[in-house]
């Protein structure tokens, strides 16, 4: 592997047909400079989420090959699933991991978007840090209307694709390609079953409510456990740390006489997101990431 | 690299002659299956500390080659330095890192000790987890008397070497080879210049004083900063966590109305030692080390 490393988490609209799923995943197994970390297909969502890591060249090559399979094999006219979706290749985010700036990740996203549009005659939108206008930063805004609604939406001047034709691909729909920071899914549990308290705390902690800059949060009812949860996406752990969200939730919970009873970390995250937490709570002075054995092994 | 991984931190009694230092370090650069992480030579200590990681075969080969250079080039009769020492190759600890049990680390230590004794006609003691009796566990007990004192000490039946002749090597002295858990050097600073308080807290926190099982601690005067410190060696962070030592120091400091004002982590440590801390303070439920990106890259 080169010393430039990104993560890519492409989402495909196929969660049921194992043969197709394996053929989509195959390029990530076979391409040099790329390592397949995880893939999971969900039948209810009818969606495949792949996590790969690699250098820019290897990722570009393998992502385009996987996209070719998905565009050929998936017919969105027959697609049903619980998760919102707009295309056979629904979304392709590139995430800087090591020795890669956000600018370089954006360049890679644009190059993949351009080639995909050309090769597959596919309308492609750039989103998040790769977005060409503020109203295209948010993936949910782009995807609104989903595959079925895009036949009309794509005709509007403000929704002209960044690459490819201003016409939905007849079977593969449209695709979003973007660049973003690593996302850490962090949920904090409260010792109450009152969802209003979780909602109120979520509103105070998240960015749009005046809270932390890189924190999205909603209240969630964990009915089986009889408790509620603040479910968060930490969208840039290098700037908004996990301990900040955790401590602010404790501060808000005090208003209601409610305790924080635990937390969850979902999926894969960089060690540094937790090392920052440890360094804060232990008050460690002058700590360097080069002191971490695994960093020496990987990048030393 | 194979999937069995150990760290080795051999200490050699040469901290001044650059040419000899480089020749000792060379096998760790050139041997397959081994990665040189760090080496530092200290002139005052007149000592070279090498940190390497690798599979059992690569480590065995490279360590024996480095020992051959040190035995040939270092004459302990001319050695002066502030650090206690008993041989040209003073001490060789093997530390399990990944997919290696302590039993396997002990086997590797014994094999290296046996071959070194045979190849170099060198008396070798096994220490820590490789020790053949409880009074040989502690390196300081073995090393007591140092090179100069060993001519007499080695004649005592209780100090017969585990391998090699019961006679000091005329120029290379004696060597200790052992196996131990990774050691984390963790220091906690107090908001006072009273060394008696640091000493008293150290005594309460450390194992021999009735404190934590895998914690060695002493009080240290940081004269330049006008504060004192509890300087600790955490000898098994998988069993005694850093947060336990930190919180117990805070508990003791309360007696004296003194605050903990910071801490330091010295040298290289495994990410898991800090991840355990973060998981504790955030109250994370069901966390798995497979969720760490770097672990997926290294061992996934």
Coordinates of C-alpha atoms in Angstrom, one line a residue:
Chain A
X1 CA 0.0 0.0 0.0
X2 CA 1.2 3.5 -0.8
X3 CA 1.4 5.9 2.1
X4 CA -1.7 7.8 1.0
X5 CA -4.7 6.1 2.4
X6 CA -8.4 6.7 2.2
X7 CA -11.5 4.8 3.3
X8 CA -14.4 4.4 0.9
X9 CA -17.9 3.2 2.0
X10 CA -19.9 2.7 -1.2
X11 CA -23.6 1.8 -0.7
X12 CA -25.3 -0.3 -3.4
X13 CA -29.1 -1.0 -3.8
X14 CA -28.9 -4.8 -3.5
X15 CA -29.2 -6.6 -0.2
X16 CA -30.8 -9.9 -1.2
X17 CA -29.2 -11.5 -4.3
X18 CA -26.0 -13.1 -3.0
X19 CA -24.6 -13.8 -6.4
X20 CA -24.8 -10.1 -7.4
X21 CA -23.5 -9.0 -4.0
X22 CA -20.4 -11.1 -4.3
X23 CA -19.8 -9.9 -7.8
X24 CA -20.0 -6.2 -6.6
X25 CA -17.6 -6.9 -3.7
X26 CA -15.1 -8.9 -5.8
X27 CA -13.1 -5.9 -7.2
X28 CA -12.4 -4.9 -3.7
X29 CA -10.9 -8.3 -3.0
X30 CA -8.8 -8.5 -6.1
X31 CA -7.4 -5.0 -6.7
X32 CA -3.9 -4.2 -5.7
X33 CA -3.6 -1.4 -3.1
X34 CA -7.0 -2.0 -1.7
X35 CA -8.1 -3.9 1.4
X36 CA -11.7 -5.0 1.9
X37 CA -12.5 -4.3 5.6
X38 CA -16.1 -5.2 5.8
X39 CA -19.3 -5.7 3.8
X40 CA -22.8 -6.2 5.0
X41 CA -26.0 -6.7 3.1
X42 CA -29.4 -6.0 4.7
X43 CA -32.5 -7.7 3.4
X44 CA -35.0 -5.2 4.9
X45 CA -33.0 -2.2 3.6
X46 CA -32.2 -4.2 0.4
X47 CA -28.8 -2.5 0.5
X48 CA -25.2 -3.4 0.5
X49 CA -22.7 -1.4 2.5
X50 CA -19.0 -2.0 1.7
X51 CA -16.0 -0.7 3.7
X52 CA -12.7 -0.6 1.9
X53 CA -9.4 1.1 2.5
X54 CA -6.7 1.8 0.0
X55 CA -4.6 4.2 -2.0
X56 CA -6.2 6.6 -4.4
X57 CA -5.4 4.6 -7.6
X58 CA -6.5 1.3 -6.2
X59 CA -9.8 2.8 -4.8
X60 CA -10.6 4.5 -8.1
X61 CA -10.1 1.3 -10.1
X62 CA -12.0 -1.0 -7.8
X63 CA -14.9 1.4 -7.1
X64 CA -15.4 1.9 -10.8
X65 CA -15.4 -1.8 -11.4
X66 CA -17.9 -2.4 -8.6
X67 CA -20.1 0.4 -10.0
X68 CA -20.0 -1.3 -13.4
X69 CA -21.4 -4.5 -12.0
X70 CA -24.1 -2.7 -10.0
X71 CA -25.2 -0.5 -12.9
X72 CA -25.5 -3.6 -15.1
X73 CA -27.2 -5.9 -12.6
X74 CA -29.5 -3.7 -10.5
X75 CA -32.8 -2.5 -11.9
X76 CA -34.1 0.3 -9.7
X77 CA -37.6 -0.1 -11.2
X78 CA -37.9 -3.4 -9.3
X79 CA -36.2 -2.2 -6.1
X80 CA -38.0 -2.1 -2.8
X81 CA -36.4 -1.5 0.6
X82 CA -36.8 0.5 3.8
X83 CA -33.7 2.7 3.3
X84 CA -34.1 5.8 1.1
X85 CA -32.3 5.3 -2.2
X86 CA -32.0 6.9 -5.6
X87 CA -29.7 4.7 -7.6
X88 CA -28.1 1.2 -8.1
X89 CA -24.9 2.8 -6.8
X90 CA -26.6 5.0 -4.2
X91 CA -23.7 6.8 -2.6
X92 CA -19.9 6.7 -2.7
X93 CA -18.1 8.6 0.0
X94 CA -14.3 9.0 0.2
X95 CA -12.8 9.6 3.6
X96 CA -9.2 10.7 4.3
X97 CA -7.4 8.3 6.6
X98 CA -3.6 9.0 6.4
X99 CA -1.4 11.5 4.5
X100 CA -4.4 12.6 2.5
X101 CA -5.9 16.1 2.7
X102 CA -9.6 16.7 2.3
X103 CA -8.7 18.5 -1.0
X104 CA -7.1 15.3 -2.3
X105 CA -10.2 13.3 -1.3
X106 CA -12.4 15.8 -3.1
X107 CA -10.2 15.5 -6.2
X108 CA -10.6 11.7 -6.1
X109 CA -14.4 11.9 -5.6
X110 CA -14.6 14.3 -8.7
X111 CA -12.4 12.0 -10.8
X112 CA -14.5 8.9 -9.9
X113 CA -17.7 10.9 -10.5
X114 CA -16.5 12.1 -13.9
X115 CA -15.4 8.7 -15.1
X116 CA -18.6 7.0 -13.8
X117 CA -20.8 9.5 -15.6
X118 CA -18.8 8.9 -18.8
X119 CA -18.5 5.1 -18.7
X120 CA -22.1 4.4 -17.5
X121 CA -24.0 7.4 -18.9
X122 CA -25.0 8.0 -15.3
X123 CA -26.1 11.3 -13.7
X124 CA -23.8 12.0 -10.7
X125 CA -24.1 14.5 -7.9
X126 CA -21.1 15.6 -5.7
X127 CA -22.0 15.9 -2.0
X128 CA -20.5 16.9 1.4
X129 CA -17.0 18.4 1.1
X130 CA -17.1 17.7 -2.7
X131 CA -20.4 19.6 -3.2
X132 CA -20.4 22.3 -5.8
X133 CA -23.0 24.4 -3.9
X134 CA -24.2 24.5 -0.3
X135 CA -27.6 23.0 -1.0
X136 CA -25.8 19.9 -2.3
X137 CA -23.7 19.3 0.8
X138 CA -26.4 17.3 2.6
X139 CA -26.9 13.9 1.1
X140 CA -30.5 13.7 2.4
X141 CA -31.4 16.9 0.4
X142 CA -30.0 15.4 -2.8
X143 CA -31.7 12.0 -2.3
X144 CA -35.1 13.6 -1.4
X145 CA -37.8 12.2 -3.8
X146 CA -35.7 9.0 -4.2
X147 CA -35.4 7.1 -7.5
X148 CA -39.1 7.5 -8.3
X149 CA -39.1 11.2 -7.8
X150 CA -35.9 11.9 -9.7
X151 CA -37.5 11.7 -13.2
X152 CA -39.0 15.1 -12.4
X153 CA -36.5 16.5 -10.0
X154 CA -33.5 16.1 -12.4
X155 CA -35.2 18.4 -14.9
X156 CA -35.1 21.4 -12.5
X157 CA -32.1 23.6 -13.2
X158 CA -31.0 23.6 -9.6
X159 CA -30.8 19.8 -9.7
X160 CA -28.8 19.5 -12.9
X161 CA -26.2 16.8 -12.1
X162 CA -22.6 17.7 -11.6
X163 CA -21.6 15.1 -14.2
X164 CA -23.4 13.0 -16.8
X165 CA -26.8 13.6 -18.5
X166 CA -29.7 15.6 -17.0
X167 CA -31.8 12.4 -17.3
X168 CA -32.2 9.5 -14.9
X169 CA -30.4 6.3 -16.0
X170 CA -33.4 4.0 -16.9
X171 CA -32.3 1.2 -14.6
X172 CA -29.5 2.6 -12.4
X173 CA -31.1 5.9 -11.4
X174 CA -28.6 8.5 -10.1
X175 CA -25.6 8.4 -7.9
X176 CA -24.0 10.7 -5.3
X177 CA -20.2 10.7 -4.9
X178 CA -18.6 12.7 -2.1
X179 CA -15.8 13.3 0.3
X180 CA -16.1 13.6 4.1
X181 CA -14.3 13.1 7.4
X182 CA -14.5 9.8 9.1
X183 CA -17.9 9.5 10.9
X184 CA -18.1 8.0 14.4
X185 CA -21.5 6.7 15.4
X186 CA -21.7 7.3 19.2
X187 CA -24.9 6.7 21.2
X188 CA -25.4 7.7 24.9
X189 CA -28.0 5.9 27.0
X190 CA -30.2 7.6 29.6
X191 CA -31.7 6.0 32.7
X192 CA -35.2 6.9 31.7
X193 CA -37.9 5.8 29.2
X194 CA -39.0 9.3 28.6
X195 CA -38.3 10.0 24.9
X196 CA -39.0 13.7 25.3
X197 CA -36.0 14.0 27.5
X198 CA -33.8 12.3 24.9
X199 CA -35.2 14.6 22.2
X200 CA -34.6 17.7 24.3
X201 CA -31.0 16.8 25.1
X202 CA -30.3 15.8 21.5
X203 CA -31.5 19.3 20.4
X204 CA -29.2 21.0 22.8
X205 CA -26.1 19.0 21.9
X206 CA -26.3 19.0 18.2
X207 CA -24.9 21.6 15.8
X208 CA -28.3 22.8 14.4
X209 CA -29.6 23.4 17.9
X210 CA -26.6 25.5 18.9
X211 CA -24.5 22.6 20.2
X212 CA -21.3 21.1 19.0
X213 CA -20.1 22.0 15.5
X214 CA -19.5 18.4 14.3
X215 CA -22.3 16.6 16.0
X216 CA -25.6 15.4 14.6
X217 CA -28.0 13.9 17.3
X218 CA -31.5 12.5 17.6
X219 CA -33.5 11.0 20.5
X220 CA -34.2 7.2 20.1
X221 CA -36.5 5.0 22.1
X222 CA -34.9 1.7 23.0
X223 CA -38.2 0.1 23.8
X224 CA -36.8 -3.4 24.5
X225 CA -34.5 -2.1 27.2
X226 CA -37.0 0.4 28.5
X227 CA -34.6 3.3 28.1
X228 CA -33.9 6.1 25.7
X229 CA -30.8 7.1 23.8
X230 CA -29.1 10.1 22.3
X231 CA -28.0 8.7 18.9
X232 CA -25.2 10.8 17.4
X233 CA -23.1 11.0 14.3
X234 CA -19.8 12.7 15.2
X235 CA -18.8 14.1 11.8
X236 CA -15.3 15.2 12.6
X237 CA -13.8 13.7 15.7
X238 CA -10.6 15.6 15.2
X239 CA -12.4 18.8 15.9
X240 CA -15.4 17.8 18.0
X241 CA -14.2 15.1 20.5
X242 CA -16.4 12.3 21.8
X243 CA -15.8 13.4 25.4
X244 CA -17.2 16.8 24.6
X245 CA -20.5 15.3 23.5
X246 CA -20.5 12.9 26.4
X247 CA -19.9 15.6 29.0
X248 CA -22.5 18.0 27.5
X249 CA -25.1 15.3 27.6
X250 CA -24.4 14.7 31.3
X251 CA -24.7 18.5 31.8
X252 CA -28.1 18.6 30.1
X253 CA -29.3 15.4 31.8
X254 CA -28.9 17.1 35.2
X255 CA -31.8 19.3 34.4
X256 CA -34.1 16.3 34.4
X257 CA -32.5 14.5 37.3
X258 CA -31.6 11.7 34.8
X259 CA -28.4 9.7 34.7
X260 CA -26.3 8.7 31.8
X261 CA -26.2 4.9 32.1
X262 CA -23.9 3.8 29.3
X263 CA -23.0 4.3 25.7
X264 CA -22.3 2.5 22.4
X265 CA -19.9 2.9 19.6
X266 CA -21.2 1.5 16.3
X267 CA -19.1 0.1 13.5
X268 CA -15.4 0.8 12.7
X269 CA -13.6 3.9 14.0
X270 CA -10.1 5.2 14.0
X271 CA -8.1 4.5 17.3
X272 CA -7.4 8.2 17.5
X273 CA -11.0 9.0 18.3
X274 CA -10.7 7.0 21.5
X275 CA -7.1 7.9 22.3
X276 CA -8.2 11.6 22.4
X277 CA -10.8 10.7 25.0
X278 CA -8.2 8.8 27.1
X279 CA -5.7 11.6 26.8
X280 CA -8.4 14.1 28.0
X281 CA -9.6 12.1 31.0
X282 CA -6.0 11.2 32.2
X283 CA -4.8 14.8 31.5
X284 CA -1.8 13.5 29.5
X285 CA 0.6 16.2 28.6
X286 CA 2.5 16.3 25.2
X287 CA 1.1 13.0 23.9
X288 CA 2.1 12.1 20.4
X289 CA 0.4 9.7 18.1
X290 CA 3.8 8.3 17.3
X291 CA 3.8 6.8 20.7
X292 CA 1.1 4.3 19.6
X293 CA 2.6 0.9 18.7
X294 CA 0.1 0.3 16.0
X295 CA 0.9 3.6 14.3
X296 CA 4.6 2.7 14.2
X297 CA 3.7 -0.6 12.6
X298 CA 1.4 0.9 10.0
X299 CA 3.0 4.1 9.2
X300 CA 6.4 4.1 11.0
Chain B
X1 CA 5.1 -10.8 8.8
X2 CA 3.5 -13.9 10.3
X3 CA 0.4 -13.4 12.4
X4 CA 2.5 -14.2 15.6
X5 CA 4.0 -11.0 16.8
X6 CA 6.3 -10.1 19.7
X7 CA 8.1 -7.0 20.8
X8 CA 11.7 -7.3 21.9
X9 CA 13.6 -4.5 23.8
X10 CA 17.3 -5.6 24.0
X11 CA 19.6 -3.4 26.1
X12 CA 23.3 -3.3 25.1
X13 CA 26.1 -1.7 27.1
X14 CA 27.3 0.7 24.4
X15 CA 25.9 4.3 24.2
X16 CA 28.9 6.2 22.8
X17 CA 30.6 4.4 19.8
X18 CA 28.3 5.1 16.9
X19 CA 30.0 2.6 14.6
X20 CA 29.5 -0.2 17.1
X21 CA 25.9 1.0 17.8
X22 CA 25.0 0.9 14.1
X23 CA 26.5 -2.6 13.7
X24 CA 24.5 -3.9 16.7
X25 CA 21.3 -2.4 15.2
X26 CA 21.9 -3.6 11.7
X27 CA 20.5 -7.1 12.0
X28 CA 17.1 -5.6 13.1
X29 CA 17.1 -3.6 9.8
X30 CA 18.0 -6.5 7.6
X31 CA 16.2 -9.5 8.9
X32 CA 13.0 -10.6 7.3
X33 CA 9.9 -10.7 9.6
X34 CA 11.4 -8.0 11.9
X35 CA 10.7 -4.3 12.0
X36 CA 13.0 -1.9 13.9
X37 CA 10.7 0.6 15.7
X38 CA 13.2 2.6 17.6
X39 CA 16.7 2.7 19.0
X40 CA 18.3 5.2 21.3
X41 CA 21.8 5.4 22.7
X42 CA 22.4 7.4 25.9
X43 CA 25.9 8.7 26.5
X44 CA 25.5 9.2 30.3
X45 CA 24.0 5.7 30.7
X46 CA 26.4 4.4 28.1
X47 CA 23.7 2.1 27.0
X48 CA 21.7 1.3 23.8
X49 CA 18.0 0.4 23.9
X50 CA 16.5 -1.1 20.8
X51 CA 12.8 -1.6 20.2
X52 CA 11.9 -4.2 17.5
X53 CA 8.8 -6.1 16.6
X54 CA 8.5 -9.3 14.6
X55 CA 7.7 -12.9 14.4
X56 CA 9.4 -15.5 16.6
X57 CA 11.8 -16.8 13.9
X58 CA 12.9 -13.3 12.7
X59 CA 13.4 -12.1 16.3
X60 CA 15.4 -15.1 17.3
X61 CA 17.7 -14.7 14.3
X62 CA 18.2 -10.9 14.5
X63 CA 18.7 -10.9 18.3
X64 CA 21.3 -13.6 18.2
X65 CA 23.1 -11.7 15.4
X66 CA 23.0 -8.4 17.3
X67 CA 24.2 -10.2 20.5
X68 CA 27.2 -11.7 18.5
X69 CA 28.3 -8.1 17.6
X70 CA 27.9 -6.8 21.1
X71 CA 29.8 -9.8 22.7
X72 CA 32.6 -9.3 20.2
X73 CA 32.9 -5.5 20.4
X74 CA 32.0 -4.5 24.0
X75 CA 34.5 -5.0 26.8
X76 CA 32.8 -4.6 30.1
X77 CA 36.1 -4.1 31.9
X78 CA 36.3 -0.7 30.3
X79 CA 32.6 0.1 30.6
X80 CA 31.4 3.1 32.7
X81 CA 27.9 4.4 32.8
X82 CA 25.2 5.6 35.2
X83 CA 22.7 2.7 34.5
X84 CA 23.3 -0.5 36.4
X85 CA 24.6 -3.2 34.0
X86 CA 26.1 -6.7 34.2
X87 CA 26.9 -7.6 30.6
X88 CA 27.6 -6.4 27.0
X89 CA 24.1 -7.7 26.2
X90 CA 22.6 -6.6 29.4
X91 CA 19.0 -7.7 29.1
X92 CA 16.7 -9.1 26.4
X93 CA 13.0 -9.1 27.2
X94 CA 10.4 -10.7 24.8
X95 CA 6.9 -9.3 25.0
X96 CA 3.8 -10.9 23.5
X97 CA 1.9 -8.4 21.1
X98 CA -0.4 -10.4 19.0
X99 CA -1.5 -14.1 18.8
X100 CA 1.3 -15.1 21.1
X101 CA 0.7 -16.5 24.6
X102 CA 3.1 -15.8 27.5
X103 CA 4.1 -19.5 27.3
X104 CA 5.2 -19.0 23.7
X105 CA 7.2 -15.8 24.7
X106 CA 8.8 -17.8 27.5
X107 CA 9.7 -20.6 25.0
X108 CA 11.3 -18.1 22.7
X109 CA 13.3 -16.5 25.6
X110 CA 14.6 -19.9 26.6
X111 CA 15.6 -20.8 23.1
X112 CA 17.5 -17.6 22.6
X113 CA 19.1 -18.0 26.0
X114 CA 20.2 -21.5 25.2
X115 CA 21.6 -20.6 21.8
X116 CA 23.4 -17.5 23.1
X117 CA 25.0 -19.5 26.0
X118 CA 26.2 -22.1 23.5
X119 CA 27.4 -19.8 20.7
X120 CA 29.1 -17.2 22.9
X121 CA 30.0 -19.2 25.9
X122 CA 28.0 -16.7 27.9
X123 CA 26.3 -17.2 31.3
X124 CA 22.6 -16.4 30.9
X125 CA 19.8 -15.9 33.5
X126 CA 16.1 -16.2 32.7
X127 CA 14.0 -13.6 34.4
X128 CA 10.4 -12.3 34.8
X129 CA 7.9 -14.7 33.4
X130 CA 10.7 -16.9 32.1
X131 CA 12.4 -17.2 35.5
X132 CA 13.2 -20.7 36.8
X133 CA 12.7 -19.6 40.5
X134 CA 10.9 -16.8 42.2
X135 CA 14.1 -15.0 43.3
X136 CA 15.1 -14.7 39.7
X137 CA 11.9 -13.0 38.6
X138 CA 13.1 -9.5 39.4
X139 CA 15.8 -8.2 37.1
X140 CA 17.2 -5.9 39.7
X141 CA 17.9 -8.9 42.0
X142 CA 19.7 -10.7 39.3
X143 CA 21.7 -7.6 38.3
X144 CA 22.7 -6.7 41.9
X145 CA 26.5 -6.4 42.2
X146 CA 26.7 -5.6 38.5
X147 CA 29.5 -6.8 36.2
X148 CA 32.2 -6.2 38.8
X149 CA 30.4 -8.1 41.5
X150 CA 29.5 -11.1 39.4
X151 CA 32.9 -12.8 39.5
X152 CA 32.0 -13.7 43.1
X153 CA 28.2 -13.9 42.8
X154 CA 28.2 -16.4 40.0
X155 CA 30.1 -19.0 42.2
X156 CA 27.2 -19.1 44.7
X157 CA 25.0 -22.2 44.1
X158 CA 21.8 -20.0 44.1
X159 CA 23.2 -17.9 41.3
X160 CA 24.3 -20.7 39.0
X161 CA 23.2 -19.4 35.5
X162 CA 20.3 -21.1 33.8
X163 CA 22.4 -21.6 30.7
X164 CA 26.1 -21.4 29.9
X165 CA 29.1 -21.7 32.2
X166 CA 29.1 -20.7 35.9
X167 CA 31.9 -18.3 35.1
X168 CA 31.6 -14.7 33.9
X169 CA 32.5 -14.1 30.3
X170 CA 35.8 -12.2 30.5
X171 CA 34.7 -9.3 28.4
X172 CA 30.9 -9.7 27.9
X173 CA 29.9 -10.5 31.5
X174 CA 26.5 -12.1 31.9
X175 CA 23.1 -11.6 30.3
X176 CA 19.5 -11.8 31.3
X177 CA 16.9 -13.0 28.9
X178 CA 13.2 -12.9 29.8
X179 CA 9.6 -12.6 28.9
X180 CA 7.1 -10.1 30.2
X181 CA 3.9 -8.2 29.4
X182 CA 4.2 -4.9 27.6
X183 CA 5.1 -2.2 30.1
X184 CA 3.5 1.2 30.1
X185 CA 5.4 4.1 31.7
X186 CA 2.7 6.4 33.2
X187 CA 3.5 9.3 35.4
X188 CA 1.0 11.4 37.3
X189 CA 1.9 15.0 38.4
X190 CA 0.7 16.6 41.6
X191 CA 0.1 20.3 42.3
X192 CA 2.7 20.4 45.1
X193 CA 6.5 20.4 45.6
X194 CA 6.3 18.2 48.6
X195 CA 8.1 14.9 47.7
X196 CA 6.9 13.2 50.9
X197 CA 3.3 13.4 49.6
X198 CA 4.4 11.8 46.3
X199 CA 6.3 9.1 48.1
X200 CA 3.3 8.4 50.4
X201 CA 0.9 8.2 47.5
X202 CA 3.3 6.0 45.5
X203 CA 3.5 3.6 48.4
X204 CA -0.4 3.3 48.6
X205 CA -0.9 2.8 44.9
X206 CA 1.8 0.2 44.2
X207 CA 1.6 -3.5 44.5
X208 CA 4.2 -4.0 47.2
X209 CA 2.4 -1.4 49.4
X210 CA -1.0 -3.2 49.1
X211 CA -2.1 -1.3 46.0
X212 CA -2.7 -2.4 42.4
X213 CA -1.4 -5.8 41.3
X214 CA 0.4 -4.7 38.2
X215 CA 1.7 -1.3 39.3
X216 CA 5.2 -0.2 40.4
X217 CA 5.4 3.4 41.6
X218 CA 7.9 5.8 43.1
X219 CA 7.7 9.5 44.0
X220 CA 9.9 11.7 41.8
X221 CA 10.8 15.4 42.4
X222 CA 10.4 17.5 39.2
X223 CA 12.6 20.3 40.5
X224 CA 12.6 22.4 37.3
X225 CA 8.8 22.5 37.3
X226 CA 8.5 22.9 41.1
X227 CA 6.1 19.9 41.4
X228 CA 6.3 16.2 42.3
X229 CA 5.3 13.1 40.4
X230 CA 4.1 9.6 40.9
X231 CA 6.3 7.7 38.4
X232 CA 4.7 4.3 37.5
X233 CA 5.5 1.2 35.5
X234 CA 2.2 -0.5 34.6
X235 CA 3.4 -4.0 34.2
X236 CA 0.2 -5.5 32.7
X237 CA -2.3 -3.0 31.4
X238 CA -4.7 -5.7 30.3
X239 CA -5.3 -6.5 34.0
X240 CA -4.5 -3.3 35.9
X241 CA -5.8 -0.4 33.8
X242 CA -4.3 3.1 33.6
X243 CA -7.5 4.7 34.8
X244 CA -7.4 2.6 38.0
X245 CA -4.0 4.0 38.9
X246 CA -5.1 7.5 38.0
X247 CA -8.3 7.4 40.0
X248 CA -6.6 5.8 43.0
X249 CA -3.9 8.6 43.0
X250 CA -6.7 11.2 43.0
X251 CA -8.3 9.4 46.0
X252 CA -5.1 9.4 47.9
X253 CA -4.2 13.0 46.9
X254 CA -7.5 14.1 48.6
X255 CA -6.0 13.3 52.0
X256 CA -3.4 16.0 51.5
X257 CA -5.6 18.5 49.8
X258 CA -3.5 18.2 46.7
X259 CA -4.6 18.2 43.1
X260 CA -3.6 16.0 40.2
X261 CA -2.4 18.5 37.6
X262 CA -1.5 16.3 34.7
X263 CA 0.2 13.1 33.5
X264 CA 2.7 11.8 31.1
X265 CA 3.0 8.6 29.0
X266 CA 6.6 7.8 28.1
X267 CA 7.7 5.8 25.1
X268 CA 5.7 3.4 22.9
X269 CA 2.5 1.8 24.1
X270 CA -0.2 -0.4 22.5
X271 CA -3.4 1.6 21.5
X272 CA -5.5 -0.8 23.6
X273 CA -4.0 0.6 26.9
X274 CA -5.6 4.0 26.1
X275 CA -8.7 2.5 24.4
X276 CA -9.5 0.7 27.7
X277 CA -9.4 4.1 29.4
X278 CA -11.7 5.8 26.9
X279 CA -14.2 2.9 27.1
X280 CA -14.2 3.2 30.9
X281 CA -14.8 6.9 31.0
X282 CA -17.4 6.9 28.3
X283 CA -19.1 3.8 29.8
X284 CA -19.1 2.1 26.4
X285 CA -21.0 -1.2 26.3
X286 CA -19.9 -4.2 24.3
X287 CA -17.0 -2.6 22.7
X288 CA -14.8 -4.9 20.5
X289 CA -11.2 -4.3 19.5
X290 CA -12.2 -5.3 16.0
X291 CA -14.1 -2.0 15.8
X292 CA -10.7 -0.2 15.6
X293 CA -9.7 0.6 12.1
X294 CA -6.0 0.1 12.7
X295 CA -6.6 -3.4 14.1
X296 CA -8.5 -4.3 10.9
X297 CA -5.6 -3.0 8.8
X298 CA -3.0 -4.8 10.8
X299 CA -4.7 -8.1 11.7
X300 CA -8.0 -8.1 9.9

